[in-house]
Amino acid sequence: MSLRIVVCVKYVPDATGDRHFADDLTVDRDDVDGLLSELDEYAVEQALQIAGDFDGDGDAEITVLTVGPEDAKDALRKALSMGADKAVHVEDDDLHGTDVMGTSLVLAKAIEKTGYDLVICGMASTDGTMGVLPAILAERLGVPQVTLLSEVAVADGLVKGRRDGDTASEQLEASLPAVVSVTDQSGEARYPSFKGIMAAKKKPVQSWDLEDLEIDADEVGLEGAWTAVDSATERPARTAGTIVKDEGEGGKQLAAFLAERKFV
Amino acid sequence: MAEVLVYVDHVDGAVRKPTLELLTLARRLGEPVAVALGPGAGSTAPALAEHGAVKVLTADAAEFADYLVVPKVDALQAAYEAVSPAAVLLPSSAEAKEIAARLAVRIGSGIITDAVDLEAGEEGPVATQSVFAAAFSTRTRVSKGTPVITVKPNSAPVEAAPAAGAVEALTVSFSEKATGTKVVARTPRESTGRPELTEAAIVVSGGRGVNGAENFAVIEALADSLGAAVGASRAAVDAGWYPHSSQVGQTGKSVSPQLYIASGISGAIQHRAGMQTSKTIVAINKDSEAPIFDLVDYGVVGDLFEVVPQLTGEIKIRKG
Ligand SMILES: Cc1cc2nc3c(=O)[nH]c(=O)nc-3n(C[C@H](O)[C@H](O)[C@H](O)COP(=O)(O)OP(=O)(O)OC[C@H]3O[C@@H](n4cnc5c(N)ncnc54)[C@H](O)[C@@H]3O)c2cc1C
Ligand SMILES: Nc1ncnc2c1ncn2[C@@H]1O[C@H](COP(=O)(O)O)[C@@H](O)[C@H]1O
């Protein structure tokens, strides 16, 4: 028996950098350092734990998959150094400006080409922050979605997990193959060890373009996007507020401010 | 006039406030037709009619509660096919976003999530989104298919606009995939008795500076004096001082209240992502260099254990 896990990871601009838009209103990826989305590290971590738990039953193999520019290889390397087995990088000039519908199409084709029993995603990308791609992937692949899990386990061909929703906490169950997404409550991601970093250099990274996936260029990219950004404006800096140092009356001063603004 | 589908978020027939806000936005685009699913769906009609729904399509079946997301997608798709709307609007809850996304794929439409405003445009609805932790504001359109748009709470006022709100039963046949993910158990979240975090007009949050679960009583007392919801930073949640359901930020709730009061919170980018669109921001922090002070309308540099109780006391006096 084997368990083929595909982890979808995104290469994103560093949230602590000065993120902005390029002239064509796509996310500028040149001026800010990129990295493996922190929220996808949780997906890699859960994949490693699931694979570890499976080991007695047969072979588990983890493939990390990204759709992104040349530099996105850095994200794959990081995931490999954490312990994933191999990587797939989908890269094509025609992908520039692809929105979630295009990205999910490419990911679905790549996942099918790789072969899978379980797909694991992060809860949201830290740049787009939509948090909908895993649900779309499940729809496209025609398999169950078991998403936004704070706890996950795989056994006997079933994936089980806990989803902490707005109004209730739910215990979910589905049979494989399935698409899972995990939250940042699922458990801290491990740091790559020195050994892991060295080993990652030798792990296979496959590159595919749109042709390899039999996707037409007009289905993706800025032209193929199903949404259009008309403008992006920098939020005006907040007008500097009043800052007082508490010298015994700070609470009262604050109450006066709240009263002036009619909150009290 | 074109019809606009509005997905109703309700608890046993009690319509949640973000849905009433959606009706305000829907009326800018056309005539709202509401879709209410699950137990109590029929009881949502009076509130929806009061706020502009011309029709309320309802369906109830065990599948809605017993299986994740897909049965609701099937139902919304049935409503979409029955109505042929000009747009489909949903609240930006985690579940509704997933429903929206799957519907969009099925009907071949683009999707916009987390809009903070919506208006009619030449080429269909134009959504305003707040991105990169609210550093930028974008105007976005759906360019393919019927726009599917999710809207954040507190993005529009609730307005009375009485309409017929005629209830019609929606016929739903569930797809084969509807029963793919079983909900084997459900534990409802205990009510705190305070306003819902994402819907509240005032949010009072505590961070690492609160320094202990028991000290959150100080934050709660302030919140209660203002009738506010209580929030927490991830540092406070990770420390186990406050439940994750109260976390504000990128991986918690995104809030946009009239007033946000942060105590003992430094203002990391991931925290800002969830609160930066608040109308008035106030912070109490003993470090005058804390980045949260870049955002505030009013800030007090001081010890929260001195300032917050004094503030709470003063509010109580003023409120008599
Ligand atoms: C992928 C990712 C997602 C994240 N998501 C979130 C999220 O959703 N929400 C979130 O909040 N964070 C999130 N974070 C974490 C975030 O980066 C910060 O670590 C976190 O917000 C810090 O919380 P804090 O401000 O309470 O703690 P700190 O940064 O430690 O700040 C505590 C503040 O309290 C002040 N203080 C201490 N004692 C007192 C006192 N007695 N009186 C007054 N002030 C005092 C200190 O001066 C300090 O400024 C995320 C991080 C990552 C990487
Ligand atoms: N370009 C991408 N390549 C690989 N995985 C992605 C990509 N974009 C999004 N994902 C996955 O989908 C999840 C949710 O993304 P999103 O819906 O964009 O917030 C992420 O946490 C990733 O696991």
XYZ file of C-alpha atoms and ligand atoms in Angstrom:
660
model
C 0.000 0.000 0.000
C 1.137 3.488 -0.600
C -0.026 6.964 0.309
C 0.692 9.687 -2.207
C 0.457 13.126 -0.632
C 0.633 16.320 -2.673
C 1.158 19.534 -0.698
C 0.289 22.798 -2.452
C 2.630 25.559 -1.391
C 2.753 29.146 -2.510
C 5.706 31.466 -2.876
C 4.620 34.872 -1.569
C 6.117 38.310 -0.997
C 7.233 38.753 2.620
C 4.359 40.306 4.589
C 6.787 42.378 6.623
C 8.216 43.919 3.439
C 6.817 46.882 1.529
C 4.303 44.980 -0.618
C 2.800 46.779 -3.558
C 1.412 46.431 -7.075
C 3.205 46.429 -10.427
C 2.078 48.696 -13.281
C -0.258 46.023 -14.659
C -1.903 45.831 -11.195
C -0.565 42.369 -10.462
C 1.253 41.753 -7.192
C 4.781 43.051 -7.537
C 7.090 40.120 -6.930
C 10.387 41.778 -7.779
C 10.936 44.397 -5.101
C 10.040 42.417 -1.998
C 11.771 39.212 -0.922
C 9.693 36.110 -1.415
C 9.339 33.068 0.767
C 7.306 29.929 1.356
C 3.959 31.187 2.700
C 4.124 30.643 6.456
C 0.621 29.221 6.415
C 1.729 26.534 3.961
C 4.463 25.418 6.334
C 1.640 24.048 8.475
C 0.470 21.992 5.477
C 3.980 20.578 4.964
C 4.197 19.792 8.681
C 0.905 17.874 8.699
C 1.965 15.991 5.576
C 5.169 14.928 7.324
C 3.256 13.787 10.398
C 0.671 11.879 8.360
C 3.427 10.232 6.341
C 5.275 9.365 9.547
C 2.177 7.762 11.063
C 1.583 5.815 7.874
C 5.079 4.390 7.660
C 4.300 1.001 9.195
C 1.494 0.443 6.680
C 3.500 1.031 3.527
C 5.204 3.823 1.653
C 4.099 7.392 2.016
C 5.508 9.853 -0.456
C 5.216 13.619 -0.234
C 5.350 15.792 -3.336
C 5.338 19.549 -2.877
C 3.772 21.479 -5.709
C 3.869 25.139 -6.565
C 2.630 27.309 -9.408
C 4.770 30.381 -9.586
C 7.744 32.251 -11.038
C 11.330 30.995 -11.231
C 12.081 32.103 -7.655
C 9.229 29.963 -6.360
C 11.801 27.137 -6.363
C 12.978 28.633 -3.064
C 9.646 27.700 -1.510
C 9.976 24.153 -2.824
C 13.543 23.876 -1.453
C 12.354 24.949 1.957
C 9.593 22.326 1.933
C 12.077 19.692 0.746
C 14.496 20.636 3.493
C 11.692 20.181 6.030
C 11.425 16.606 4.756
C 9.215 16.348 1.670
C 10.439 13.802 -0.898
C 10.144 15.540 -4.234
C 8.865 18.682 -5.851
C 6.952 19.864 -8.899
C 7.273 23.418 -10.139
C 4.779 24.666 -12.722
C 6.237 27.660 -14.445
C 5.291 29.375 -17.679
C 5.535 32.981 -18.888
C 1.863 32.809 -19.818
C 0.943 32.290 -16.160
C 1.697 35.897 -15.216
C -1.415 37.496 -13.711
C -3.401 34.258 -13.283
C -6.255 34.509 -10.756
C -7.585 31.849 -8.400
C -9.670 30.150 -11.108
C -6.640 29.751 -13.379
C -4.301 28.760 -10.568
C -6.730 26.104 -9.365
C -7.021 24.731 -12.899
C -3.256 24.424 -13.213
C -2.909 22.886 -9.759
C -5.693 20.380 -10.466
C -4.057 19.250 -13.712
C -0.658 18.992 -12.061
C -2.085 17.032 -9.128
C -3.763 14.602 -11.501
C -0.581 14.199 -13.494
C 1.421 13.558 -10.308
C -1.104 11.056 -8.970
C -2.498 11.467 -5.455
C -4.413 10.032 -2.550
C -4.371 13.160 -0.420
C -3.892 16.848 -1.260
C -2.954 19.166 1.606
C -3.159 22.964 1.379
C -2.639 25.827 3.753
C -5.691 27.726 5.039
C -4.994 30.791 2.888
C -2.139 32.377 1.049
C -0.589 35.271 2.958
C -0.714 37.594 -0.061
C -4.084 36.842 -1.664
C -5.702 35.702 1.602
C -8.761 34.321 -0.169
C -8.756 30.952 1.517
C -10.923 29.431 -1.189
C -8.486 27.559 -3.366
C -8.725 24.231 -1.489
C -12.537 24.181 -1.905
C -12.154 24.964 -5.614
C -9.560 22.203 -5.983
C -11.951 19.702 -4.424
C -14.672 20.830 -6.818
C -12.362 20.534 -9.814
C -10.926 17.169 -8.778
C -14.351 15.828 -7.821
C -13.205 14.589 -4.417
C -14.290 15.448 -0.848
C -13.112 18.690 0.737
C -12.056 18.432 4.360
C -10.941 21.970 4.982
C -9.828 24.414 7.671
C -8.754 21.660 10.015
C -7.023 22.342 13.304
C -6.413 18.617 13.706
C -6.035 15.952 11.055
C -5.285 12.226 10.846
C -5.373 9.582 8.142
C -6.112 5.908 8.751
C -7.743 3.029 6.883
C -8.412 5.055 3.768
C -10.210 7.771 5.749
C -9.205 11.309 6.587
C -10.593 12.694 9.824
C -10.238 16.113 11.301
C -11.598 18.889 13.438
C -12.912 22.081 11.911
C -13.411 24.976 14.324
C -16.055 27.093 12.649
C -17.764 30.337 13.551
C -20.611 28.746 15.425
C -19.449 25.212 16.156
C -16.541 22.853 16.216
C -17.111 19.955 13.842
C -15.607 16.507 13.596
C -15.301 15.630 9.897
C -14.665 12.427 7.996
C -14.191 11.555 4.329
C -12.675 8.766 2.316
C -9.547 9.193 0.230
C -8.759 10.654 -2.205
C -9.561 14.034 -0.664
C -8.430 17.645 -0.432
C -7.510 18.910 3.018
C -6.541 22.351 4.261
C -5.030 22.975 7.683
C -4.997 26.076 9.870
C -2.202 27.564 11.921
C -3.784 25.849 14.940
C -2.744 22.444 13.593
C 0.683 22.503 15.236
C 3.945 24.408 14.835
C 5.923 23.610 11.704
C 9.386 22.147 12.197
C 12.560 23.984 11.248
C 14.680 22.380 8.563
C 17.705 20.668 10.101
C 21.186 21.088 8.637
C 20.935 17.515 7.414
C 17.562 18.281 5.875
C 18.947 21.308 4.061
C 21.828 19.265 2.636
C 19.545 16.403 1.629
C 17.103 18.779 -0.084
C 19.784 19.761 -2.580
C 19.710 16.266 -4.007
C 15.949 15.788 -4.101
C 14.270 15.874 -7.510
C 12.492 19.030 -8.641
C 10.475 18.555 -11.796
C 9.489 21.526 -13.949
C 6.333 21.550 -16.006
C 4.936 24.203 -18.297
C 1.404 24.700 -19.614
C 2.043 22.413 -22.559
C 3.036 19.579 -20.238
C -0.335 19.986 -18.542
C -2.271 20.429 -21.797
C -3.598 23.818 -20.749
C -4.162 26.571 -23.320
C -2.477 29.872 -22.616
C -5.780 31.743 -22.951
C -7.253 29.818 -20.001
C -4.765 31.466 -17.628
C -2.755 34.640 -17.194
C -4.003 38.199 -16.975
C -6.084 37.834 -20.155
C -7.652 34.575 -19.030
C -8.475 35.863 -15.551
C -12.127 35.803 -14.503
C -11.713 38.968 -12.476
C -10.190 42.343 -13.358
C -8.487 44.826 -11.066
C -9.367 48.342 -12.254
C -7.317 50.273 -9.747
C -5.127 49.894 -6.685
C -4.576 52.869 -4.444
C -2.375 53.122 -1.437
C -4.461 53.788 1.622
C -3.743 57.318 2.768
C -1.581 57.236 5.879
C -3.789 57.622 8.906
C -3.636 61.170 10.161
C -1.377 61.146 13.159
C -3.415 60.580 16.292
C -3.042 62.074 19.717
C -0.627 60.164 21.889
C -0.429 60.914 25.587
C 1.828 59.518 28.245
C -0.004 58.228 31.285
C 0.832 60.308 34.296
C -1.982 59.052 36.432
C -4.846 60.408 34.330
C -4.406 58.365 31.137
C -7.603 56.373 31.584
C -9.638 59.499 32.230
C -8.124 61.287 29.250
C -8.989 58.323 27.068
C -12.552 58.293 28.416
C -12.853 61.981 27.508
C -11.703 61.188 23.963
C -14.261 58.366 23.663
C -16.982 60.675 24.974
C -16.013 63.340 22.441
C -16.348 60.707 19.696
C -19.752 59.727 21.131
C -18.767 56.185 22.110
C -19.707 56.871 25.709
C -35.137 45.027 -12.807
C -32.376 42.467 -12.428
C -32.498 40.134 -9.471
C -29.582 39.631 -7.109
C -29.207 36.436 -5.083
C -28.321 36.906 -1.429
C -27.159 33.908 0.602
C -28.600 34.108 4.104
C -26.482 33.431 7.161
C -28.829 32.563 10.002
C -28.934 30.550 13.193
C -32.206 28.596 13.450
C -34.058 31.319 11.608
C -32.404 34.294 13.315
C -30.790 36.281 10.490
C -27.293 37.469 11.297
C -26.482 41.126 10.828
C -23.998 40.734 7.917
C -26.842 39.335 5.797
C -28.947 42.460 6.421
C -25.927 44.529 5.342
C -25.739 42.419 2.181
C -29.336 43.333 1.401
C -28.398 47.024 1.519
C -25.652 46.369 -1.038
C -27.822 44.059 -3.144
C -30.427 46.826 -3.503
C -27.785 48.965 -5.211
C -27.531 46.294 -7.905
C -31.103 45.077 -8.291
C -33.922 43.298 -6.485
C -32.692 41.039 -3.698
C -33.835 37.428 -3.752
C -32.723 35.699 -0.553
C -31.761 32.043 -0.233
C -32.129 30.550 3.246
C -31.171 26.937 3.949
C -31.444 24.536 6.847
C -33.537 24.428 10.019
C -35.583 27.585 10.531
C -35.081 28.785 6.948
C -38.718 29.811 6.678
C -38.587 31.980 9.808
C -35.969 34.229 8.241
C -38.553 35.761 5.887
C -39.941 38.624 8.041
C -36.482 40.065 8.778
C -35.403 39.662 5.158
C -38.593 41.251 3.820
C -38.173 44.166 6.218
C -34.742 44.841 4.669
C -35.635 44.538 1.014
C -35.917 40.889 -0.043
C -38.602 40.585 -2.724
C -38.522 36.818 -2.466
C -37.125 34.273 -0.015
C -36.229 30.861 -1.408
C -36.057 28.258 1.324
C -34.971 24.650 1.601
C -34.373 22.338 4.505
C -32.925 18.839 4.447
C -30.812 16.745 6.787
C -27.935 16.961 4.296
C -27.288 20.630 5.125
C -26.255 19.763 8.653
C -24.864 16.282 8.099
C -22.385 16.994 5.302
C -19.876 19.760 4.735
C -20.443 22.660 2.312
C -21.435 20.779 -0.873
C -25.176 20.344 -0.144
C -25.393 24.109 0.291
C -23.574 24.612 -3.005
C -26.107 22.342 -4.697
C -28.963 24.389 -3.230
C -27.464 27.734 -4.142
C -26.860 26.473 -7.651
C -30.523 25.421 -7.881
C -31.504 28.943 -6.813
C -29.091 30.422 -9.323
C -30.629 28.371 -12.107
C -34.164 29.270 -11.045
C -33.497 33.004 -10.841
C -30.719 33.776 -13.381
C -29.518 36.645 -11.198
C -27.251 39.535 -12.135
C -24.982 38.754 -9.183
C -24.672 36.402 -6.215
C -23.719 37.897 -2.850
C -22.627 36.012 0.262
C -21.228 37.027 3.638
C -17.458 36.538 4.049
C -17.631 33.773 6.637
C -15.244 30.852 6.213
C -18.062 28.552 5.135
C -19.855 30.996 2.856
C -16.574 31.778 1.087
C -16.149 28.090 0.285
C -19.750 27.841 -0.908
C -19.212 30.901 -3.098
C -16.024 29.518 -4.587
C -17.484 26.166 -5.554
C -20.588 27.782 -6.995
C -18.385 30.108 -9.052
C -16.490 27.189 -10.613
C -19.712 25.387 -11.417
C -21.396 28.332 -13.114
C -18.211 29.459 -14.850
C -17.948 32.752 -12.989
C -15.167 34.770 -11.478
C -15.176 35.307 -7.717
C -14.267 38.244 -5.496
C -13.857 37.609 -1.777
C -13.842 39.962 1.211
C -15.272 43.048 -0.493
C -15.653 46.026 1.843
C -17.914 47.977 -0.508
C -19.934 47.347 -3.615
C -21.532 49.589 -6.192
C -23.158 49.266 -9.583
C -20.819 49.963 -12.520
C -21.037 50.120 -16.319
C -19.681 46.589 -16.630
C -21.342 45.087 -13.573
C -20.760 45.457 -9.844
C -17.505 47.053 -8.725
C -16.090 45.754 -5.454
C -13.684 47.558 -3.176
C -11.205 45.315 -1.423
C -8.691 46.095 1.239
C -5.408 44.277 0.566
C -1.881 43.792 1.941
C -3.096 44.233 5.508
C -5.195 47.223 4.391
C -2.190 49.104 3.009
C -3.957 49.232 -0.363
C -7.479 49.523 -1.582
C -8.397 47.927 -4.919
C -11.420 48.212 -7.165
C -12.213 44.910 -8.796
C -14.774 43.506 -11.216
C -15.753 40.026 -12.225
C -15.033 39.820 -15.944
C -16.438 36.381 -16.677
C -19.878 35.018 -15.908
C -22.255 36.158 -13.178
C -20.314 37.957 -10.447
C -20.034 35.946 -7.223
C -18.947 38.245 -4.412
C -18.447 37.750 -0.679
C -18.650 40.817 1.549
C -17.073 41.394 4.950
C -19.240 42.239 7.953
C -19.661 45.950 8.778
C -19.214 46.973 5.129
C -22.623 48.614 4.756
C -25.345 49.994 7.020
C -28.443 47.957 7.807
C -31.373 49.782 6.236
C -35.105 49.199 6.491
C -36.621 48.850 3.009
C -39.830 46.852 3.261
C -40.517 44.468 0.367
C -42.779 41.500 -0.271
C -40.407 38.790 0.935
C -42.659 36.072 -0.463
C -41.494 32.654 0.673
C -41.030 30.037 -2.019
C -39.824 26.489 -1.543
C -36.671 25.746 -3.463
C -36.380 22.294 -4.979
C -32.907 20.867 -4.536
C -31.609 17.578 -5.841
C -28.318 16.782 -4.217
C -25.350 15.852 -6.349
C -23.474 12.610 -5.895
C -20.655 14.577 -4.256
C -22.939 16.160 -1.661
C -22.339 13.425 0.881
C -18.557 13.272 0.458
C -17.580 14.824 3.766
C -19.562 13.725 6.770
C -19.993 15.870 9.868
C -19.798 13.125 12.477
C -20.107 15.411 15.496
C -20.799 19.037 16.180
C -20.140 20.979 19.367
C -21.766 24.399 19.277
C -19.572 27.198 20.492
C -20.698 28.506 23.860
C -22.132 31.972 23.728
C -20.182 34.537 25.718
C -23.226 36.751 26.057
C -21.215 39.480 24.341
C -21.726 40.731 20.783
C -20.357 38.607 17.933
C -16.756 39.651 17.302
C -17.079 40.294 13.567
C -20.398 42.103 13.919
C -19.668 44.237 16.973
C -19.628 48.036 16.800
C -16.877 48.097 19.417
C -14.074 45.567 19.916
C -11.768 45.572 22.941
C -8.687 43.385 22.472
C -5.879 42.209 24.691
C -2.438 40.888 23.780
C 0.695 39.485 25.332
C 0.819 42.511 27.618
C -2.246 41.214 29.455
C 0.083 38.573 30.816
C -2.191 35.761 31.957
C -5.637 34.271 31.441
C -6.943 35.618 34.742
C -5.920 39.158 33.797
C -8.261 39.110 30.813
C -10.955 40.057 33.353
C -9.548 43.591 33.042
C -10.180 43.566 29.288
C -13.609 41.971 29.695
C -14.657 44.604 32.246
C -13.780 47.373 29.799
C -15.619 45.558 27.014
C -18.717 45.142 29.158
C -18.729 48.809 30.136
C -18.949 49.617 26.414
C -21.155 46.714 25.321
C -18.235 45.508 23.209
C -16.911 42.192 21.937
C -13.583 40.897 23.275
C -10.711 40.101 20.934
C -7.184 38.801 21.445
C -3.875 38.773 19.616
C -2.396 35.492 18.509
C 0.257 35.756 21.190
C -2.489 35.796 23.833
C -4.319 32.934 22.128
C -1.180 30.824 21.675
C -0.410 31.317 25.353
C -3.799 29.788 26.108
C -5.181 32.926 27.783
C -8.132 33.379 25.458
C -9.937 31.128 22.940
C -8.870 31.033 19.321
C -12.395 31.969 18.241
C -11.597 35.444 19.614
C -8.326 35.904 17.721
C -8.159 39.038 15.602
C -5.861 39.079 12.586
C -4.810 37.329 9.452
C -5.482 33.851 10.767
C -8.257 34.854 13.111
C -11.235 37.101 12.628
C -11.151 40.182 10.521
C -12.995 43.010 12.250
C -14.040 46.428 11.097
C -15.839 48.045 14.034
C -16.549 51.706 14.730
C -14.072 51.538 17.602
C -11.139 49.174 18.238
C -9.257 49.329 21.531
C -5.958 47.405 21.665
C -4.313 46.855 25.041
C -0.893 45.265 25.364
C -0.751 44.559 21.631
C 2.313 45.592 19.634
C 0.574 45.832 16.241
C 2.362 43.208 14.120
C 1.423 43.187 10.428
C -0.631 39.994 10.851
C -2.647 41.593 13.631
C -3.132 44.774 11.646
C -4.466 42.707 8.742
C -7.500 41.927 10.838
C -8.283 45.324 12.342
C -6.772 48.106 10.282
C -10.070 49.046 8.617
C -11.615 49.877 12.008
C -12.992 53.419 11.964
C -11.484 54.674 15.218
C -8.435 52.968 16.716
C -7.222 53.368 20.272
C -4.213 51.716 21.903
C -2.776 51.373 25.355
C 0.805 50.154 25.430
C 3.713 50.807 27.731
C 6.179 50.972 24.841
C 5.918 54.305 23.032
C 7.712 52.726 20.050
C 5.079 49.997 19.507
C 3.964 49.996 15.849
C 0.298 50.014 16.910
C 0.753 53.724 17.692
C 1.205 54.404 13.954
C -2.449 53.504 13.477
C -4.152 55.141 16.387
C -6.520 58.035 16.642
C -5.737 58.116 20.325
C -2.968 56.330 22.177
C -1.946 56.133 25.798
C 1.627 55.202 26.611
C 1.300 53.486 29.942
C 0.665 50.341 31.933
C -2.611 48.772 30.879
C -3.218 47.616 34.442
C -3.343 51.287 35.482
C -5.003 52.777 32.437
C -7.687 50.216 31.576
C -9.346 49.979 35.019
C -9.334 53.769 35.277
C -10.905 53.994 31.825
C -13.555 51.408 32.729
C -14.372 53.263 35.955
C -14.625 56.585 34.160
C -16.912 55.131 31.478
C -19.203 53.730 34.161
C -19.343 57.139 35.857
C -20.107 58.900 32.576
C -22.782 56.384 31.701
C -24.234 56.902 35.163
C 1.405 33.380 9.369
C 1.161 34.197 10.600
C -0.138 34.500 10.957
C -0.391 35.279 12.088
N -1.691 35.590 12.388
C -1.943 36.419 13.428
C -3.266 36.816 13.751
O -4.242 36.402 13.116
N -3.453 37.668 14.793
C -2.421 38.159 15.536
O -2.666 38.941 16.483
N -1.165 37.789 15.268
C -0.899 36.922 14.246
N 0.393 36.524 14.013
C 1.441 36.848 15.023
C 1.997 38.234 14.942
O 3.107 38.221 14.058
C 2.491 38.701 16.340
O 3.400 37.758 16.829
C 1.364 38.870 17.364
O 0.323 39.656 16.823
C 1.904 39.523 18.607
O 0.907 39.620 19.596
P 1.006 40.774 20.699
O 0.976 42.084 20.043
O -0.039 40.487 21.708
O 2.410 40.456 21.389
P 3.765 41.280 21.359
O 4.200 41.569 19.986
O 4.691 40.558 22.254
O 3.352 42.659 22.000
C 2.942 42.803 23.346
C 2.849 44.286 23.625
O 2.337 44.497 24.934
C 2.995 45.600 25.515
N 2.866 45.455 26.976
C 3.430 44.518 27.777
N 3.022 44.685 29.045
C 2.207 45.755 29.070
C 1.496 46.444 30.091
N 1.503 46.032 31.368
N 0.765 47.529 29.750
C 0.719 47.956 28.466
N 1.377 47.349 27.448
C 2.108 46.258 27.760
C 4.402 45.524 24.996
O 5.009 46.813 25.015
C 4.189 45.008 23.560
O 4.087 46.080 22.636
C 0.679 35.751 12.895
C 1.987 35.434 12.529
C 2.238 34.671 11.408
C 3.655 34.368 11.040
N 0.270 29.356 -6.745
C 0.039 28.370 -5.863
N 0.794 27.240 -5.905
C 0.559 26.239 -5.032
N -0.382 26.273 -4.082
C -1.153 27.365 -3.988
C -0.986 28.476 -4.879
N -1.905 29.411 -4.539
C -2.605 28.921 -3.493
N -2.170 27.684 -3.141
C -2.672 26.801 -2.058
O -4.002 27.170 -1.718
C -4.084 27.615 -0.366
C -5.126 28.711 -0.236
O -4.831 29.780 -1.097
P -5.767 31.026 -1.361
O -7.147 30.523 -1.678
O -5.120 31.735 -2.511
O -5.762 31.862 -0.111
C -2.662 27.999 -0.014
O -2.430 27.930 1.374
C -1.857 26.957 -0.797
O -1.828 25.712 -0.127
